[in-house]
Amino acid sequence: DAGVIQSPRHEVTEMGQEVTLRCKPISGHNSLFWYRQTMMRGLELLIYFNNNVPIDDSGMPEDRFSAKMPNASFSTLKIQPSEPRDSAVYFCASSLGQGQINQPQHFGDGTRLSIL
Amino acid sequence: AQSVTQPDIHITVSEGASLELRCNYSYGATPYLFWYVQSPGQGLQLLLKYFSGDTLVQGIKGFEAEFKRSQSSFNLRKPSVHWSDAAEYFCAVGPYGGSQGNLIFGKGTKLSVKP
């Protein structure tokens, strides 16, 4: 079975550029989560979707960040304009059902983002 | 405040030795508890979870964890560590009846294995 697929695996870009991270959840999973991982702050939930609808975006750092889920098999996380402090590993995860606590998340391998 | 604490940032054990990784939580309601493992360059993989019932739960890769309500702990154990267990381990807690979106992750414990 294919797991959660994220692209690109690595992204290096200059400050001010737009960055788009992509995620394909596991087929049949109705919930999708975006995380950011840094050494300083650990793993932070940015936003999650149920049935393509954003449920909680309180973790999105600021207006420069936006996320969409146009259909059940695709989501994007966009940063515009990017800043060096956005450098991190970004993970996408998906789970069955409506994201209930008893449905564990399955993580992708992440996108390592470096903003110069 | 709800929180998860993994007191050990980095642990080194010899291959074949036993392992215990600590996790303490502060949670007002009945918790759901998880352990995840992250190998270098990869995402988190679920090792085991505890919802209710037997307080000793078995997971994949020979890991187990014990829920101790009186100590607010959910420590991860393995009787004999293999070199391939070198990774970072994350404990997470969430609310009974709640959402995965409410999950709180610890800061992680990095495990190194000596030959």
PDB file of C-alpha atoms in Angstrom:
ATOM      1  CA  ASP A   1       0.000   0.000   0.000  1.00  0.00           C
ATOM      2  CA  ALA A   2       1.259   3.470  -0.808  1.00  0.00           C
ATOM      3  CA  GLY A   3       1.802   5.643   2.207  1.00  0.00           C
ATOM      4  CA  VAL A   4       1.490   9.388   2.490  1.00  0.00           C
ATOM      5  CA  ILE A   5       3.465  10.943  -0.337  1.00  0.00           C
ATOM      6  CA  GLN A   6       5.085  14.329   0.008  1.00  0.00           C
ATOM      7  CA  SER A   7       6.928  16.385  -2.578  1.00  0.00           C
ATOM      8  CA  PRO A   8       9.467  17.728  -2.924  1.00  0.00           C
ATOM      9  CA  ARG A   9      11.663  15.904  -0.413  1.00  0.00           C
ATOM     10  CA  HIS A  10      14.049  18.829  -0.258  1.00  0.00           C
ATOM     11  CA  GLU A  11      13.598  22.459  -1.202  1.00  0.00           C
ATOM     12  CA  VAL A  12      16.184  25.200  -1.084  1.00  0.00           C
ATOM     13  CA  THR A  13      15.124  28.673  -2.068  1.00  0.00           C
ATOM     14  CA  GLU A  14      15.893  32.281  -1.404  1.00  0.00           C
ATOM     15  CA  MET A  15      14.093  34.508   1.016  1.00  0.00           C
ATOM     16  CA  GLY A  16      11.050  36.135  -0.490  1.00  0.00           C
ATOM     17  CA  GLN A  17      10.257  33.337  -2.883  1.00  0.00           C
ATOM     18  CA  GLU A  18       6.998  31.425  -2.858  1.00  0.00           C
ATOM     19  CA  VAL A  19       7.227  27.847  -1.659  1.00  0.00           C
ATOM     20  CA  THR A  20       4.612  25.163  -2.304  1.00  0.00           C
ATOM     21  CA  LEU A  21       4.687  21.825  -0.503  1.00  0.00           C
ATOM     22  CA  ARG A  22       2.504  18.991  -1.714  1.00  0.00           C
ATOM     23  CA  CYS A  23       0.880  16.012  -0.068  1.00  0.00           C
ATOM     24  CA  LYS A  24      -1.055  13.006  -1.249  1.00  0.00           C
ATOM     25  CA  PRO A  25      -2.777  11.236   1.666  1.00  0.00           C
ATOM     26  CA  ILE A  26      -3.431   7.532   1.868  1.00  0.00           C
ATOM     27  CA  SER A  27      -6.435   6.594  -0.221  1.00  0.00           C
ATOM     28  CA  GLY A  28      -9.555   6.373   1.917  1.00  0.00           C
ATOM     29  CA  HIS A  29      -8.199   8.567   4.680  1.00  0.00           C
ATOM     30  CA  ASN A  30     -10.529  11.473   5.365  1.00  0.00           C
ATOM     31  CA  SER A  31      -8.323  13.528   7.658  1.00  0.00           C
ATOM     32  CA  LEU A  32      -5.117  15.305   6.747  1.00  0.00           C
ATOM     33  CA  PHE A  33      -2.639  17.098   8.981  1.00  0.00           C
ATOM     34  CA  TRP A  34       0.259  19.453   8.289  1.00  0.00           C
ATOM     35  CA  TYR A  35       3.104  19.702  10.831  1.00  0.00           C
ATOM     36  CA  ARG A  36       6.329  21.629  11.133  1.00  0.00           C
ATOM     37  CA  GLN A  37       9.330  20.154  12.963  1.00  0.00           C
ATOM     38  CA  THR A  38      12.261  22.173  14.243  1.00  0.00           C
ATOM     39  CA  MET A  39      14.929  21.510  16.830  1.00  0.00           C
ATOM     40  CA  MET A  40      13.757  24.391  18.963  1.00  0.00           C
ATOM     41  CA  ARG A  41      10.009  23.850  18.919  1.00  0.00           C
ATOM     42  CA  GLY A  42       9.666  20.159  18.136  1.00  0.00           C
ATOM     43  CA  LEU A  43       6.615  18.972  16.206  1.00  0.00           C
ATOM     44  CA  GLU A  44       3.907  21.593  15.761  1.00  0.00           C
ATOM     45  CA  LEU A  45       0.492  21.070  14.204  1.00  0.00           C
ATOM     46  CA  LEU A  46      -0.153  23.784  11.633  1.00  0.00           C
ATOM     47  CA  ILE A  47      -3.576  22.844  10.293  1.00  0.00           C
ATOM     48  CA  TYR A  48      -5.804  19.853   9.789  1.00  0.00           C
ATOM     49  CA  PHE A  49      -8.628  18.977   7.425  1.00  0.00           C
ATOM     50  CA  ASN A  50     -11.599  16.640   7.648  1.00  0.00           C
ATOM     51  CA  ASN A  51     -13.246  15.736   4.343  1.00  0.00           C
ATOM     52  CA  ASN A  52     -11.242  18.481   2.612  1.00  0.00           C
ATOM     53  CA  VAL A  53     -12.534  21.157   5.015  1.00  0.00           C
ATOM     54  CA  PRO A  54     -10.081  22.992   7.295  1.00  0.00           C
ATOM     55  CA  ILE A  55     -11.045  22.285  10.887  1.00  0.00           C
ATOM     56  CA  ASP A  56      -8.354  24.012  12.884  1.00  0.00           C
ATOM     57  CA  ASP A  57      -5.753  26.386  11.483  1.00  0.00           C
ATOM     58  CA  SER A  58      -4.787  27.966  14.771  1.00  0.00           C
ATOM     59  CA  GLY A  59      -1.277  26.605  14.411  1.00  0.00           C
ATOM     60  CA  MET A  60      -0.573  28.439  11.173  1.00  0.00           C
ATOM     61  CA  PRO A  61       2.136  30.915  12.153  1.00  0.00           C
ATOM     62  CA  GLU A  62       0.980  33.926  10.165  1.00  0.00           C
ATOM     63  CA  ASP A  63      -0.720  35.082   7.012  1.00  0.00           C
ATOM     64  CA  ARG A  64       2.254  34.102   4.922  1.00  0.00           C
ATOM     65  CA  PHE A  65       1.170  30.494   5.379  1.00  0.00           C
ATOM     66  CA  SER A  66      -1.842  29.027   3.622  1.00  0.00           C
ATOM     67  CA  ALA A  67      -3.098  25.488   3.059  1.00  0.00           C
ATOM     68  CA  LYS A  68      -5.647  24.034   0.709  1.00  0.00           C
ATOM     69  CA  MET A  69      -7.202  20.684   0.072  1.00  0.00           C
ATOM     70  CA  PRO A  70      -9.046  20.872  -3.245  1.00  0.00           C
ATOM     71  CA  ASN A  71      -9.908  17.181  -3.227  1.00  0.00           C
ATOM     72  CA  ALA A  72      -9.538  14.062  -1.131  1.00  0.00           C
ATOM     73  CA  SER A  73      -6.231  13.068  -2.691  1.00  0.00           C
ATOM     74  CA  PHE A  74      -4.235  16.288  -2.661  1.00  0.00           C
ATOM     75  CA  SER A  75      -3.236  19.096  -0.349  1.00  0.00           C
ATOM     76  CA  THR A  76      -0.799  21.987  -0.543  1.00  0.00           C
ATOM     77  CA  LEU A  77       0.939  24.136   2.019  1.00  0.00           C
ATOM     78  CA  LYS A  78       2.122  27.446   0.627  1.00  0.00           C
ATOM     79  CA  ILE A  79       4.471  30.012   2.115  1.00  0.00           C
ATOM     80  CA  GLN A  80       4.549  33.418   0.470  1.00  0.00           C
ATOM     81  CA  PRO A  81       6.850  35.227   0.940  1.00  0.00           C
ATOM     82  CA  SER A  82       9.254  32.779   2.573  1.00  0.00           C
ATOM     83  CA  GLU A  83      11.668  33.794   5.338  1.00  0.00           C
ATOM     84  CA  PRO A  84      14.783  32.088   6.760  1.00  0.00           C
ATOM     85  CA  ARG A  85      12.902  31.304   9.994  1.00  0.00           C
ATOM     86  CA  ASP A  86      10.537  29.107   7.973  1.00  0.00           C
ATOM     87  CA  SER A  87      13.377  26.616   7.484  1.00  0.00           C
ATOM     88  CA  ALA A  88      12.185  23.327   8.945  1.00  0.00           C
ATOM     89  CA  VAL A  89      10.962  19.873   8.058  1.00  0.00           C
ATOM     90  CA  TYR A  90       7.296  19.903   7.093  1.00  0.00           C
ATOM     91  CA  PHE A  91       5.278  16.726   7.521  1.00  0.00           C
ATOM     92  CA  CYS A  92       1.946  15.712   6.167  1.00  0.00           C
ATOM     93  CA  ALA A  93      -0.068  12.966   7.859  1.00  0.00           C
ATOM     94  CA  SER A  94      -3.424  11.348   7.234  1.00  0.00           C
ATOM     95  CA  SER A  95      -5.840   9.203   9.201  1.00  0.00           C
ATOM     96  CA  LEU A  96      -9.037   7.275   8.770  1.00  0.00           C
ATOM     97  CA  GLY A  97     -12.423   8.588   9.755  1.00  0.00           C
ATOM     98  CA  GLN A  98     -12.910  12.140  10.914  1.00  0.00           C
ATOM     99  CA  GLY A  99      -9.612  12.383  12.723  1.00  0.00           C
ATOM    100  CA  GLN A 100     -10.915  10.726  15.881  1.00  0.00           C
ATOM    101  CA  ILE A 101      -8.336  10.167  18.572  1.00  0.00           C
ATOM    102  CA  ASN A 102      -8.468   6.393  18.133  1.00  0.00           C
ATOM    103  CA  GLN A 103      -7.450   6.648  14.457  1.00  0.00           C
ATOM    104  CA  PRO A 104      -3.669   7.125  14.519  1.00  0.00           C
ATOM    105  CA  GLN A 105      -1.957   9.269  11.959  1.00  0.00           C
ATOM    106  CA  HIS A 106       0.256   7.963   9.167  1.00  0.00           C
ATOM    107  CA  PHE A 107       3.103  10.316   8.325  1.00  0.00           C
ATOM    108  CA  GLY A 108       4.872  11.081   5.092  1.00  0.00           C
ATOM    109  CA  ASP A 109       8.655  11.333   4.948  1.00  0.00           C
ATOM    110  CA  GLY A 110       8.559  15.115   5.057  1.00  0.00           C
ATOM    111  CA  THR A 111       9.887  18.031   3.048  1.00  0.00           C
ATOM    112  CA  ARG A 112      13.123  19.559   4.291  1.00  0.00           C
ATOM    113  CA  LEU A 113      12.844  23.267   3.554  1.00  0.00           C
ATOM    114  CA  SER A 114      15.798  25.636   3.635  1.00  0.00           C
ATOM    115  CA  ILE A 115      15.265  29.343   3.089  1.00  0.00           C
ATOM    116  CA  LEU A 116      18.504  31.210   2.401  1.00  0.00           C
TER     117      LEU A 116
ATOM    118  CA  ALA B   1      -2.071  22.924  31.267  1.00  0.00           C
ATOM    119  CA  GLN B   2      -1.857  19.819  29.118  1.00  0.00           C
ATOM    120  CA  SER B   3       1.666  18.691  28.443  1.00  0.00           C
ATOM    121  CA  VAL B   4       3.907  15.778  27.640  1.00  0.00           C
ATOM    122  CA  THR B   5       7.408  15.520  29.026  1.00  0.00           C
ATOM    123  CA  GLN B   6      10.146  13.258  27.813  1.00  0.00           C
ATOM    124  CA  PRO B   7      12.855  13.936  30.380  1.00  0.00           C
ATOM    125  CA  ASP B   8      15.710  12.376  28.418  1.00  0.00           C
ATOM    126  CA  ILE B   9      16.837  14.238  25.318  1.00  0.00           C
ATOM    127  CA  HIS B  10      19.423  11.633  24.348  1.00  0.00           C
ATOM    128  CA  ILE B  11      20.057   8.081  25.548  1.00  0.00           C
ATOM    129  CA  THR B  12      22.826   5.700  24.541  1.00  0.00           C
ATOM    130  CA  VAL B  13      22.544   1.964  25.156  1.00  0.00           C
ATOM    131  CA  SER B  14      24.600  -0.998  24.082  1.00  0.00           C
ATOM    132  CA  GLU B  15      23.200  -3.407  21.556  1.00  0.00           C
ATOM    133  CA  GLY B  16      21.459  -6.237  23.377  1.00  0.00           C
ATOM    134  CA  ALA B  17      20.838  -4.184  26.487  1.00  0.00           C
ATOM    135  CA  SER B  18      17.378  -3.341  27.747  1.00  0.00           C
ATOM    136  CA  LEU B  19      15.782   0.021  27.106  1.00  0.00           C
ATOM    137  CA  GLU B  20      13.299   2.227  28.892  1.00  0.00           C
ATOM    138  CA  LEU B  21      12.253   5.618  27.546  1.00  0.00           C
ATOM    139  CA  ARG B  22      10.301   7.825  29.901  1.00  0.00           C
ATOM    140  CA  CYS B  23       7.156   9.766  29.181  1.00  0.00           C
ATOM    141  CA  ASN B  24       5.170  11.783  31.702  1.00  0.00           C
ATOM    142  CA  TYR B  25       1.985  13.608  30.912  1.00  0.00           C
ATOM    143  CA  SER B  26      -0.223  16.204  32.478  1.00  0.00           C
ATOM    144  CA  TYR B  27      -3.781  15.846  31.306  1.00  0.00           C
ATOM    145  CA  GLY B  28      -7.068  16.699  32.936  1.00  0.00           C
ATOM    146  CA  ALA B  29      -9.113  13.990  31.272  1.00  0.00           C
ATOM    147  CA  THR B  30      -8.626  10.329  30.500  1.00  0.00           C
ATOM    148  CA  PRO B  31      -5.741  10.280  28.058  1.00  0.00           C
ATOM    149  CA  TYR B  32      -5.134   8.397  24.885  1.00  0.00           C
ATOM    150  CA  LEU B  33      -1.412   7.698  24.639  1.00  0.00           C
ATOM    151  CA  PHE B  34       0.869   6.943  21.716  1.00  0.00           C
ATOM    152  CA  TRP B  35       4.496   6.216  21.013  1.00  0.00           C
ATOM    153  CA  TYR B  36       5.951   7.044  17.610  1.00  0.00           C
ATOM    154  CA  VAL B  37       9.425   6.385  16.196  1.00  0.00           C
ATOM    155  CA  GLN B  38      11.214   8.546  13.661  1.00  0.00           C
ATOM    156  CA  SER B  39      14.183   7.168  11.763  1.00  0.00           C
ATOM    157  CA  PRO B  40      16.559   9.670  10.142  1.00  0.00           C
ATOM    158  CA  GLY B  41      15.064  11.294   7.072  1.00  0.00           C
ATOM    159  CA  GLN B  42      11.691   9.693   7.600  1.00  0.00           C
ATOM    160  CA  GLY B  43       8.323  10.513   9.059  1.00  0.00           C
ATOM    161  CA  LEU B  44       6.911   9.276  12.330  1.00  0.00           C
ATOM    162  CA  GLN B  45       5.742   5.675  12.532  1.00  0.00           C
ATOM    163  CA  LEU B  46       3.290   4.456  15.143  1.00  0.00           C
ATOM    164  CA  LEU B  47       4.828   1.953  17.582  1.00  0.00           C
ATOM    165  CA  LEU B  48       1.879   1.427  19.889  1.00  0.00           C
ATOM    166  CA  LYS B  49      -1.115   3.078  21.450  1.00  0.00           C
ATOM    167  CA  TYR B  50      -3.109   2.866  24.676  1.00  0.00           C
ATOM    168  CA  PHE B  51      -6.774   3.664  24.945  1.00  0.00           C
ATOM    169  CA  SER B  52      -8.118   1.507  27.752  1.00  0.00           C
ATOM    170  CA  GLY B  53      -7.980  -1.957  29.247  1.00  0.00           C
ATOM    171  CA  ASP B  54      -4.756  -3.777  29.956  1.00  0.00           C
ATOM    172  CA  THR B  55      -2.202  -1.197  31.027  1.00  0.00           C
ATOM    173  CA  LEU B  56       0.643  -3.084  29.365  1.00  0.00           C
ATOM    174  CA  VAL B  57       0.429  -2.716  25.606  1.00  0.00           C
ATOM    175  CA  GLN B  58       2.456  -4.453  22.973  1.00  0.00           C
ATOM    176  CA  GLY B  59       3.620  -2.747  19.828  1.00  0.00           C
ATOM    177  CA  ILE B  60       5.608  -3.381  16.727  1.00  0.00           C
ATOM    178  CA  LYS B  61       9.329  -4.146  16.611  1.00  0.00           C
ATOM    179  CA  GLY B  62       9.252  -5.797  20.030  1.00  0.00           C
ATOM    180  CA  PHE B  63       8.350  -2.656  21.971  1.00  0.00           C
ATOM    181  CA  GLU B  64       5.921  -2.426  24.852  1.00  0.00           C
ATOM    182  CA  ALA B  65       4.681   0.359  27.074  1.00  0.00           C
ATOM    183  CA  GLU B  66       3.018   0.475  30.448  1.00  0.00           C
ATOM    184  CA  PHE B  67       0.380   3.009  31.447  1.00  0.00           C
ATOM    185  CA  LYS B  68       0.599   4.003  35.106  1.00  0.00           C
ATOM    186  CA  ARG B  69      -2.192   6.384  35.980  1.00  0.00           C
ATOM    187  CA  SER B  70      -0.893   7.025  39.503  1.00  0.00           C
ATOM    188  CA  GLN B  71       2.420   8.209  38.103  1.00  0.00           C
ATOM    189  CA  SER B  72       1.028   9.878  34.977  1.00  0.00           C
ATOM    190  CA  SER B  73       3.538   7.895  32.991  1.00  0.00           C
ATOM    191  CA  PHE B  74       3.613   5.839  29.826  1.00  0.00           C
ATOM    192  CA  ASN B  75       7.145   4.490  29.542  1.00  0.00           C
ATOM    193  CA  LEU B  76       8.357   2.606  26.502  1.00  0.00           C
ATOM    194  CA  ARG B  77      10.439  -0.539  26.956  1.00  0.00           C
ATOM    195  CA  LYS B  78      12.304  -3.103  24.949  1.00  0.00           C
ATOM    196  CA  PRO B  79      14.120  -6.088  26.493  1.00  0.00           C
ATOM    197  CA  SER B  80      16.971  -6.210  23.972  1.00  0.00           C
ATOM    198  CA  VAL B  81      17.885  -3.309  21.727  1.00  0.00           C
ATOM    199  CA  HIS B  82      19.043  -3.817  18.144  1.00  0.00           C
ATOM    200  CA  TRP B  83      21.258  -1.414  16.220  1.00  0.00           C
ATOM    201  CA  SER B  84      18.315  -0.689  13.912  1.00  0.00           C
ATOM    202  CA  ASP B  85      16.406   0.786  16.873  1.00  0.00           C
ATOM    203  CA  ALA B  86      18.601   3.891  16.742  1.00  0.00           C
ATOM    204  CA  ALA B  87      16.099   6.652  16.063  1.00  0.00           C
ATOM    205  CA  GLU B  88      14.110   9.364  17.780  1.00  0.00           C
ATOM    206  CA  TYR B  89      11.091   8.398  19.846  1.00  0.00           C
ATOM    207  CA  PHE B  90       8.077  10.580  20.525  1.00  0.00           C
ATOM    208  CA  CYS B  91       5.388  10.190  23.119  1.00  0.00           C
ATOM    209  CA  ALA B  92       2.022  11.813  22.431  1.00  0.00           C
ATOM    210  CA  VAL B  93      -1.188  12.288  24.402  1.00  0.00           C
ATOM    211  CA  GLY B  94      -4.696  13.189  23.329  1.00  0.00           C
ATOM    212  CA  PRO B  95      -8.145  13.524  24.851  1.00  0.00           C
ATOM    213  CA  TYR B  96     -10.576  10.648  25.261  1.00  0.00           C
ATOM    214  CA  GLY B  97     -13.258  11.134  22.649  1.00  0.00           C
ATOM    215  CA  GLY B  98     -11.310  13.942  21.060  1.00  0.00           C
ATOM    216  CA  SER B  99      -9.471  14.440  17.821  1.00  0.00           C
ATOM    217  CA  GLN B 100      -6.051  13.631  16.451  1.00  0.00           C
ATOM    218  CA  GLY B 101      -5.870  17.374  15.933  1.00  0.00           C
ATOM    219  CA  ASN B 102      -5.676  17.727  19.711  1.00  0.00           C
ATOM    220  CA  LEU B 103      -2.655  15.455  19.999  1.00  0.00           C
ATOM    221  CA  ILE B 104       0.247  16.833  22.006  1.00  0.00           C
ATOM    222  CA  PHE B 105       3.694  15.509  21.171  1.00  0.00           C
ATOM    223  CA  GLY B 106       6.680  15.400  23.463  1.00  0.00           C
ATOM    224  CA  LYS B 107       9.995  16.856  22.348  1.00  0.00           C
ATOM    225  CA  GLY B 108      11.421  13.422  21.664  1.00  0.00           C
ATOM    226  CA  THR B 109      14.221  11.195  22.943  1.00  0.00           C
ATOM    227  CA  LYS B 110      17.042  10.362  20.597  1.00  0.00           C
ATOM    228  CA  LEU B 111      18.321   6.810  21.009  1.00  0.00           C
ATOM    229  CA  SER B 112      21.851   5.855  20.025  1.00  0.00           C
ATOM    230  CA  VAL B 113      22.941   2.207  20.052  1.00  0.00           C
ATOM    231  CA  LYS B 114      26.549   1.201  20.719  1.00  0.00           C
ATOM    232  CA  PRO B 115      27.844  -1.956  19.022  1.00  0.00           C
TER     233      PRO B 115
END
